[in-house]
PDB file of C-alpha atoms in Angstrom:
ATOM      1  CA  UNK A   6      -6.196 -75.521  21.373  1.00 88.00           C
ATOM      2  CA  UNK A   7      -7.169 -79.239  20.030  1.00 93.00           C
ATOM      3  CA  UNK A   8     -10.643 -80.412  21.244  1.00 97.00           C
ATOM      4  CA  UNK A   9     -12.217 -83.270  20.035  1.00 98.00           C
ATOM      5  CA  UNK A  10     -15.798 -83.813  20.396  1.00 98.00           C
ATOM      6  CA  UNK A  11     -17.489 -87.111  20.807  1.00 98.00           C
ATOM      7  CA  UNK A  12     -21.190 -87.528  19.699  1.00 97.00           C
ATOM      8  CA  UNK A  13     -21.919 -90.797  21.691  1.00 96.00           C
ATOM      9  CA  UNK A  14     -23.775 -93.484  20.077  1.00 95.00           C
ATOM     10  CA  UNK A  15     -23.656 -97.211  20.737  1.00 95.00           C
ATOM     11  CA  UNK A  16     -24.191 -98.601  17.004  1.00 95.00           C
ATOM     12  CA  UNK A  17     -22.550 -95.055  15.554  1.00 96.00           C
ATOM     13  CA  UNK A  18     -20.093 -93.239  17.528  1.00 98.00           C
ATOM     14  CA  UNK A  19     -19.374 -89.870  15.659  1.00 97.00           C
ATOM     15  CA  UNK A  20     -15.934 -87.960  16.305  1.00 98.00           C
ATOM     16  CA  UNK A  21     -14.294 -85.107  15.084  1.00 97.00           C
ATOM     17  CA  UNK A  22     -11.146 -82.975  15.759  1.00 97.00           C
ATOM     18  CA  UNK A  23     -11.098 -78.934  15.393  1.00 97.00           C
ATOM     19  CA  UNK A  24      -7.901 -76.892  15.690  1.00 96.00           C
ATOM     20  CA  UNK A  25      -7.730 -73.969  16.475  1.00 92.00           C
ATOM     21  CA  UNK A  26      -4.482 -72.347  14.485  1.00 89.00           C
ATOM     22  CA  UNK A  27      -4.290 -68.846  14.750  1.00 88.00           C
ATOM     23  CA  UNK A  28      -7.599 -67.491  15.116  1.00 87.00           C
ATOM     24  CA  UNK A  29      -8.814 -69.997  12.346  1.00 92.00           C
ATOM     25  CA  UNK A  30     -10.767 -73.329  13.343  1.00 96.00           C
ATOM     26  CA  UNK A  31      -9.183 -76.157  11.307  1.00 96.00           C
ATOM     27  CA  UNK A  32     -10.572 -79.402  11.152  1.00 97.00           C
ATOM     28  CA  UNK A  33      -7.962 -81.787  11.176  1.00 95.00           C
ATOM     29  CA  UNK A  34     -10.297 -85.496  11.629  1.00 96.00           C
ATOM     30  CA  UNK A  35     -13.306 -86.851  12.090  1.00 97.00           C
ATOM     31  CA  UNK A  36     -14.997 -90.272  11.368  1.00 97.00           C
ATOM     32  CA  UNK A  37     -17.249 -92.655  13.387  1.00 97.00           C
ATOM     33  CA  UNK A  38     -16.722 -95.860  15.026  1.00 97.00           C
ATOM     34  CA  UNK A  39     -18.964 -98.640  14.671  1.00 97.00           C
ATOM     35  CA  UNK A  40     -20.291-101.692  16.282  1.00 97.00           C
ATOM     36  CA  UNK A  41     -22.775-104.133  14.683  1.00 95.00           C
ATOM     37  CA  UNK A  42     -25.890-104.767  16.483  1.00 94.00           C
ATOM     38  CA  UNK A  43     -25.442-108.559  16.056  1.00 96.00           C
ATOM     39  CA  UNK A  44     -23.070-108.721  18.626  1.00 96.00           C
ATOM     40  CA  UNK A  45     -23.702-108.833  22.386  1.00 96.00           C
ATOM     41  CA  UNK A  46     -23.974-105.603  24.180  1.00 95.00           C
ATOM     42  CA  UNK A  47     -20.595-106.414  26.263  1.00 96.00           C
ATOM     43  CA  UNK A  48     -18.644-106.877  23.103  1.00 97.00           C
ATOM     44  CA  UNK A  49     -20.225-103.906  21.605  1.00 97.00           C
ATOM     45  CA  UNK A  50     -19.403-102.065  24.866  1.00 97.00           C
ATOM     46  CA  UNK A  51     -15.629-103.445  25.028  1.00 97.00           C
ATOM     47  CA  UNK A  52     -15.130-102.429  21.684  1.00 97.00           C
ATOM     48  CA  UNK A  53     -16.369 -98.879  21.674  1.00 98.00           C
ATOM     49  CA  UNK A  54     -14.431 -98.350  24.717  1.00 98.00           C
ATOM     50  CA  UNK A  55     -10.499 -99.979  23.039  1.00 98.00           C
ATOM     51  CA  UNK A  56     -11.870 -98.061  20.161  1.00 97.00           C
ATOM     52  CA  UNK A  57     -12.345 -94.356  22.079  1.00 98.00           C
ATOM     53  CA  UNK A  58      -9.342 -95.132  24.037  1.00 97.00           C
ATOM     54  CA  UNK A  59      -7.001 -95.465  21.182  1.00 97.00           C
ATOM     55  CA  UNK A  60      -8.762 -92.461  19.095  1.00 97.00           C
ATOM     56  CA  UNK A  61      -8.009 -90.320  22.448  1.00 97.00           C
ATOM     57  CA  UNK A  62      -4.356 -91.370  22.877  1.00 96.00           C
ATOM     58  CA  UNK A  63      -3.726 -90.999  19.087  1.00 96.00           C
ATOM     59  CA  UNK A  64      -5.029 -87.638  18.812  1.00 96.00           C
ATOM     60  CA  UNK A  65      -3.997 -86.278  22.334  1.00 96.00           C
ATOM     61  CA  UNK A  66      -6.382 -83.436  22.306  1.00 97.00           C
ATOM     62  CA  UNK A  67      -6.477 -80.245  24.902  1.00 96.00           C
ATOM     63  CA  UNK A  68      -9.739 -81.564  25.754  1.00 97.00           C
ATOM     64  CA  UNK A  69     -12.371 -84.123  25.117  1.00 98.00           C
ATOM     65  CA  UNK A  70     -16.486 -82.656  24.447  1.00 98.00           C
ATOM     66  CA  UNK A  71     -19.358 -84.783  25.015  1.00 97.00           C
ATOM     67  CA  UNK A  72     -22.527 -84.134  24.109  1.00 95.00           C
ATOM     68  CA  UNK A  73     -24.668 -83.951  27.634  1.00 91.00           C
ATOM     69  CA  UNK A  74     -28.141 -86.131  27.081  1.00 83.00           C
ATOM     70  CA  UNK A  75     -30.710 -84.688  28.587  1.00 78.00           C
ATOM     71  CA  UNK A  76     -34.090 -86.128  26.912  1.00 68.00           C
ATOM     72  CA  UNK A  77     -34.519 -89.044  24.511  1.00 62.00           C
ATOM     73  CA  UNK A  78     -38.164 -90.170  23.468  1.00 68.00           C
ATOM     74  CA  UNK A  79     -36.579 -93.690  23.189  1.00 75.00           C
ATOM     75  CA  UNK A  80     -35.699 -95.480  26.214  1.00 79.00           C
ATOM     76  CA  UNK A  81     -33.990 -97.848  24.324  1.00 81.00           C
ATOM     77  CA  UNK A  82     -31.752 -94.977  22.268  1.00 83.00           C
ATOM     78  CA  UNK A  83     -31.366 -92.818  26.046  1.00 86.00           C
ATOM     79  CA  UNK A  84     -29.864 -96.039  27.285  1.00 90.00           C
ATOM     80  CA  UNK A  85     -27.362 -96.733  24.503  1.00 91.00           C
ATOM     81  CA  UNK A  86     -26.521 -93.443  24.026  1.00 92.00           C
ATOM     82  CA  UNK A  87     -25.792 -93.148  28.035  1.00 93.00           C
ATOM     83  CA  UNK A  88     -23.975 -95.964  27.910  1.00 95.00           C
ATOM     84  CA  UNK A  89     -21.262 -94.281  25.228  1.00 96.00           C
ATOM     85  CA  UNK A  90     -21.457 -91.308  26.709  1.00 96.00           C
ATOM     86  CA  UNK A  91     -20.187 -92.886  29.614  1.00 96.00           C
ATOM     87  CA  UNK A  92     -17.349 -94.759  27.829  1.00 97.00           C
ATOM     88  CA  UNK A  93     -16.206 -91.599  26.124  1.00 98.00           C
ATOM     89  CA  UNK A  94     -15.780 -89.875  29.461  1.00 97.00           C
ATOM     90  CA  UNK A  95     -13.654 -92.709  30.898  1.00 97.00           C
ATOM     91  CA  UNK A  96     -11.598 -92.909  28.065  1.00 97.00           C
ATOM     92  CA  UNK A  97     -10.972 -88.925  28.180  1.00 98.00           C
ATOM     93  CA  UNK A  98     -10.415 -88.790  31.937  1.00 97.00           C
ATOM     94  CA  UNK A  99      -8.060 -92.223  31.606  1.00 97.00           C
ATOM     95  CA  UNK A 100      -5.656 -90.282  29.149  1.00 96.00           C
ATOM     96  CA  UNK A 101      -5.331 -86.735  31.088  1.00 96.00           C
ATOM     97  CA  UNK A 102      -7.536 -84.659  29.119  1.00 97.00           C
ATOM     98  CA  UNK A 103      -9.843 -82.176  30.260  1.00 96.00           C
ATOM     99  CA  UNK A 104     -13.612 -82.973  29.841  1.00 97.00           C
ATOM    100  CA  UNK A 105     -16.767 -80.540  28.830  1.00 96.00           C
ATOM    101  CA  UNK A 106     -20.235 -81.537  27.749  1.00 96.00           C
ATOM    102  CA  UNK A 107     -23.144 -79.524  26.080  1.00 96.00           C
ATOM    103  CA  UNK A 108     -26.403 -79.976  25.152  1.00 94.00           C
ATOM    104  CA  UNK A 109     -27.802 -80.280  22.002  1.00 93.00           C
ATOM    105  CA  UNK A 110     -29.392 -77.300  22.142  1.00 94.00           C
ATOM    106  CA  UNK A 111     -26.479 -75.355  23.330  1.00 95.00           C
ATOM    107  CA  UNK A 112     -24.746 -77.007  20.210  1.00 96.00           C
ATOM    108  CA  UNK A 113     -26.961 -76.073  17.822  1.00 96.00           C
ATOM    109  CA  UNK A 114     -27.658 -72.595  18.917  1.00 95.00           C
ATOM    110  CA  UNK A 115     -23.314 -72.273  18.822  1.00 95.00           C
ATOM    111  CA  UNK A 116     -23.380 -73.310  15.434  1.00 96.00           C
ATOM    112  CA  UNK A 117     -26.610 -72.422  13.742  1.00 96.00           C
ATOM    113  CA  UNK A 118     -27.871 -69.532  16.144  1.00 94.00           C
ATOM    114  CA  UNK A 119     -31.252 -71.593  16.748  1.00 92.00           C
ATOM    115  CA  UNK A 120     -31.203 -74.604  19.519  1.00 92.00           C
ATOM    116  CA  UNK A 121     -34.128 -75.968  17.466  1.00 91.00           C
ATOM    117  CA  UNK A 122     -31.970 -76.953  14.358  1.00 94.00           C
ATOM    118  CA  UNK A 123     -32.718 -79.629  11.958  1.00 94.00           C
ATOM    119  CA  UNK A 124     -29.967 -82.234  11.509  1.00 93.00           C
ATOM    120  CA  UNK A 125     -29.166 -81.369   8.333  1.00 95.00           C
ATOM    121  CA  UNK A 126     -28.876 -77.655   9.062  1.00 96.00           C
ATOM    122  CA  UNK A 127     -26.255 -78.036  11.397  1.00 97.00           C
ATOM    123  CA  UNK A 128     -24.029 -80.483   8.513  1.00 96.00           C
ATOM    124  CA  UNK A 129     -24.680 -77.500   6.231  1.00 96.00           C
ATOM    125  CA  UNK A 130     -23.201 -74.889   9.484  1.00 97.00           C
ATOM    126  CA  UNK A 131     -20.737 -76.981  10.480  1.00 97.00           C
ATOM    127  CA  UNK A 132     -19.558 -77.537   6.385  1.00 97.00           C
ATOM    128  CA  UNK A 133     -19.111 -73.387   6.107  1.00 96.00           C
ATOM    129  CA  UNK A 134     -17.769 -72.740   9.649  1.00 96.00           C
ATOM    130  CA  UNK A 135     -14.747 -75.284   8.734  1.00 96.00           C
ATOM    131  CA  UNK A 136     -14.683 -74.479   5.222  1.00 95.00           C
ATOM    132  CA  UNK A 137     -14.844 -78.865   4.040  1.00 96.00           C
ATOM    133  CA  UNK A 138     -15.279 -79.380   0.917  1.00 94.00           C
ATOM    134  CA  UNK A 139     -18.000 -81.609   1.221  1.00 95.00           C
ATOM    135  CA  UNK A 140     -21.061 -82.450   4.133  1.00 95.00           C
ATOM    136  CA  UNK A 141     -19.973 -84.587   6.929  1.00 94.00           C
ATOM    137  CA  UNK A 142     -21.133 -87.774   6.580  1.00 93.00           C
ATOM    138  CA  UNK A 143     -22.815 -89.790   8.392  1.00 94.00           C
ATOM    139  CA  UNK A 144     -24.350 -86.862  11.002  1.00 95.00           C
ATOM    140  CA  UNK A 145     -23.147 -88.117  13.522  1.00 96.00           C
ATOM    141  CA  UNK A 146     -19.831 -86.875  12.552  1.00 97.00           C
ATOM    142  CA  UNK A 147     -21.556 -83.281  12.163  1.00 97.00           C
ATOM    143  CA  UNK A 148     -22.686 -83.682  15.317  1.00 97.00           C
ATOM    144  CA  UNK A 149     -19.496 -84.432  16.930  1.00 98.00           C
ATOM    145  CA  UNK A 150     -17.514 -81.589  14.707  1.00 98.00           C
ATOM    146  CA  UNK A 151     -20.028 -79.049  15.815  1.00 98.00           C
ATOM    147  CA  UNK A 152     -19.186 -79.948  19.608  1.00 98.00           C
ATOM    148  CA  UNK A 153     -16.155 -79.004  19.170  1.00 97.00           C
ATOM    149  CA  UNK A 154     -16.838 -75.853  17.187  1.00 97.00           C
ATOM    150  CA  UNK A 155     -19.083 -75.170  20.213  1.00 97.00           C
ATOM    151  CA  UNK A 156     -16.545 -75.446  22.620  1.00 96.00           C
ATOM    152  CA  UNK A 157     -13.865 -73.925  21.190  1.00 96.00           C
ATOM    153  CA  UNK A 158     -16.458 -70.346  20.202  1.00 94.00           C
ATOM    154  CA  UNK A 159     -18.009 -70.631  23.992  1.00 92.00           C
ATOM    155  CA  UNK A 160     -15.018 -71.593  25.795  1.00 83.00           C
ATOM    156  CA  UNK A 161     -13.950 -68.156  26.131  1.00 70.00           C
ATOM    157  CA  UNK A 162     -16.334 -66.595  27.184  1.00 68.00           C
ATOM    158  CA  UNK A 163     -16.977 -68.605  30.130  1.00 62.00           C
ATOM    159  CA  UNK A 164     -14.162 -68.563  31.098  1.00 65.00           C
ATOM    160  CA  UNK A 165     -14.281 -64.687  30.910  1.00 65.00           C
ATOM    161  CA  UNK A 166     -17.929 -65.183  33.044  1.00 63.00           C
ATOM    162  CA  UNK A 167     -15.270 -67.645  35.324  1.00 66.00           C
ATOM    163  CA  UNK A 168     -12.915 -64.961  36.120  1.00 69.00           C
ATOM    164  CA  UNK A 169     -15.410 -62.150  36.597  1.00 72.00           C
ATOM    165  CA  UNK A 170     -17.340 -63.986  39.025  1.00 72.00           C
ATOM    166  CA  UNK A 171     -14.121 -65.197  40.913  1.00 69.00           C
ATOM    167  CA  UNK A 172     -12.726 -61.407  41.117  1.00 67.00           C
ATOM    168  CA  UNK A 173     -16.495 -60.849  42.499  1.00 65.00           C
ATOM    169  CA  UNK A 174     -16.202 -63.237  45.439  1.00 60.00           C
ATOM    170  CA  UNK A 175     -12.942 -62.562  46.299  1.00 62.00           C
ATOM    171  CA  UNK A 176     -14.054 -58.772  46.319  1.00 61.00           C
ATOM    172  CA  UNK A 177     -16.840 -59.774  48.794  1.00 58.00           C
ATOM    173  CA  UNK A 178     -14.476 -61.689  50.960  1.00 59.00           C
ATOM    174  CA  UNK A 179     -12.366 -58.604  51.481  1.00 57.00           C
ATOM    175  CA  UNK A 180     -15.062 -56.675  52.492  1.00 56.00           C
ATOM    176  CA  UNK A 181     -16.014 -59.490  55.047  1.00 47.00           C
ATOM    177  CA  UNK A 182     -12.996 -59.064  57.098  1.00 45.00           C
ATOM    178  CA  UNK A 183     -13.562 -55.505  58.328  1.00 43.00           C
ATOM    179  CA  UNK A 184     -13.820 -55.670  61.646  1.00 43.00           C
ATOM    180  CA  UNK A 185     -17.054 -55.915  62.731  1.00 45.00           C
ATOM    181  CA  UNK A 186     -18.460 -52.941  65.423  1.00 44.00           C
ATOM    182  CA  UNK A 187     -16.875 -52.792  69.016  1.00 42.00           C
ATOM    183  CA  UNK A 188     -20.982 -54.347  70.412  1.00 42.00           C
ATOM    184  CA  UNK A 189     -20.579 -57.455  68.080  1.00 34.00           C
ATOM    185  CA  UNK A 190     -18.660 -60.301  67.998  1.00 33.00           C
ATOM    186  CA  UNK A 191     -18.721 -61.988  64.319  1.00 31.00           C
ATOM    187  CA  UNK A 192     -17.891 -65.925  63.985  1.00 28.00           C
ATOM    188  CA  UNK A 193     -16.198 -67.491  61.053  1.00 34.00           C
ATOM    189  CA  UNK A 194     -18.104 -70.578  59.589  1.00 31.00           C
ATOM    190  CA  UNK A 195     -16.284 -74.071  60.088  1.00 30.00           C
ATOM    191  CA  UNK A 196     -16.554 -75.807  56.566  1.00 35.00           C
ATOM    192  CA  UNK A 197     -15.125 -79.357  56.932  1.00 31.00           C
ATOM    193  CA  UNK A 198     -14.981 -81.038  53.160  1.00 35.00           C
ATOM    194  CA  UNK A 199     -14.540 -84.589  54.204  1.00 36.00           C
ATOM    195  CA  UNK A 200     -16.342-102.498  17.893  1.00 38.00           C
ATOM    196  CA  UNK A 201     -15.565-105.752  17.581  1.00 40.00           C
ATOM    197  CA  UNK A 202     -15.923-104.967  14.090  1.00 45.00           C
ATOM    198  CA  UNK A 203     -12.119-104.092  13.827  1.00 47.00           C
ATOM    199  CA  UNK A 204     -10.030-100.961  13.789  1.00 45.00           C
ATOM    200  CA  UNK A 205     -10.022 -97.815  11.556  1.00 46.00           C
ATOM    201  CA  UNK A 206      -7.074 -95.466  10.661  1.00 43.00           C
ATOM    202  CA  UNK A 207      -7.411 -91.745  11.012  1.00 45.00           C
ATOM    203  CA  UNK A 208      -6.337 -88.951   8.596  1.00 44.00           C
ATOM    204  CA  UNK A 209      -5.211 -85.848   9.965  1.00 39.00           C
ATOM    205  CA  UNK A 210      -5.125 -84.233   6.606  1.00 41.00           C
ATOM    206  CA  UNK A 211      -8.416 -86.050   5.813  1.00 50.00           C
ATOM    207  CA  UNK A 212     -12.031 -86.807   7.014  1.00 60.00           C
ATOM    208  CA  UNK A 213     -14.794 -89.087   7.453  1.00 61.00           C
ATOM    209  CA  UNK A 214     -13.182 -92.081   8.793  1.00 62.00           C
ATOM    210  CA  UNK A 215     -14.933 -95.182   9.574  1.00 60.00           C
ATOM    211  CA  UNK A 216     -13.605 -97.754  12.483  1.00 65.00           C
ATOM    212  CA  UNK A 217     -15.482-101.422  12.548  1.00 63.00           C
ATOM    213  CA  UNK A 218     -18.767-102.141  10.209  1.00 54.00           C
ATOM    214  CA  UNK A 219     -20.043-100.547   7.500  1.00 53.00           C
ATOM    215  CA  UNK A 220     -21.647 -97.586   8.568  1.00 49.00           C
ATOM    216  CA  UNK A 221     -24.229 -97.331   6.148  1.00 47.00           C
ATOM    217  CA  UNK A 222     -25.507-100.939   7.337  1.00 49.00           C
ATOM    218  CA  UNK A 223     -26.025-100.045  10.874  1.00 50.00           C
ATOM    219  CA  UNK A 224     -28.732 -98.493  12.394  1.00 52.00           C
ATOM    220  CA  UNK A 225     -28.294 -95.333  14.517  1.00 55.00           C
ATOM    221  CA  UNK A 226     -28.300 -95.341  18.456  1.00 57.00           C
TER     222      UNK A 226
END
């Protein structure tokens, strides 16, 4: 299975690809994509989405994992970071790949085994769990590395949950259809369901790719 996780981010995009290769996660990219805060938010937006769109189609993963934003102290961050969460989920649906989305807390207790993680403690997880020979750098492509670690570990076992639910219900249906005693008469429910900054290359035997402006210049979002 090839997921690719997306840690959304206006001025810093994070991505990374994990394989999963016979019981072994392998990652096989990552990087960020970046757009410089000079530029007017609808150029910033255009590019981050020609930039996602192309990073989906080239790597053609199983399925696409964005991280779910549920609180931001900063309006200003929640708003950008909406925003390119928003583009990354077009650009997934738009190529035919499946879509999931976690929190970060669900993230960080996949990889670390705490949901209150420091940043750096999950760089130092994810660096072990993939065996890299170095941090990922910047975080955000830690981030988006361990979203796809978290899928691909968690996955399974929802969809284990999935199944053993669905055998549930259809168990309870079954029993449903007895008929009912000769003194009753049982009715069925009717349900009616009506970056200008450029382009970056990306490595699959290599990491820590960036696409547009300097990454170390620009601010995170």
């Amino acid at each position: 299975m090839f997921v690719l996780g997306i840690d959304p981010g206006l001025s810093r995009c994070g991505y990374g690809c994990v394989q999963k290769v016979r019981g072994e996660l392998v990652a096989v990219a990552a990087g960020v994509i970046v757009t410089s805060p000079s530029e007017p938010l609808e150029e910033r937006l255009v590019t981050l989405y020609h930039e996602l769109g192309k990073l989906v189609k080239e790597l053609a993963p199983d399925t696409v994992v964005v991280e779910r934003v549920l609180f931001q102290t900063n309006a200003r961050t929640a708003m950008s970071v909406g925003q390119a969460s928003g583009l990354a989920l077009v650009a997934a649906v738009e190529a035919g790949c499946s879509v999931a989305q976690y929190s970060a807390n669900e993230v960080k207790q996949a990889v670390v085994g705490y949901g209150g993680a420091t940043k750096a403690q999950v760089q130092h997880m994810v660096t072990r769990l993939l065996s890299l020979d170095e941090e990922p750098q910047p975080p955000d492509v830690a981030d988006a590395l361990a979203l796809a670690f978290c899928h691909l570990t968690t996955q399974p076992l929802h969809e284990s949950v999935r199944r053993a639910l669905s055998g549930q219900s259809r168990r309870t249906q079954g029993q449903s259809v007895l008929k009912p005693p000769a003194e009753r008469r049982s009715i069925a429910p009717s349900v009616r369901s009506n970056a200008s900054g450029g382009t970056g290359t990306h490595d699959r035997a290599g990491l820590f790719r960036v696409q547009g402006a300097d990454a170390a210049e620009v601010p995170g979002e």
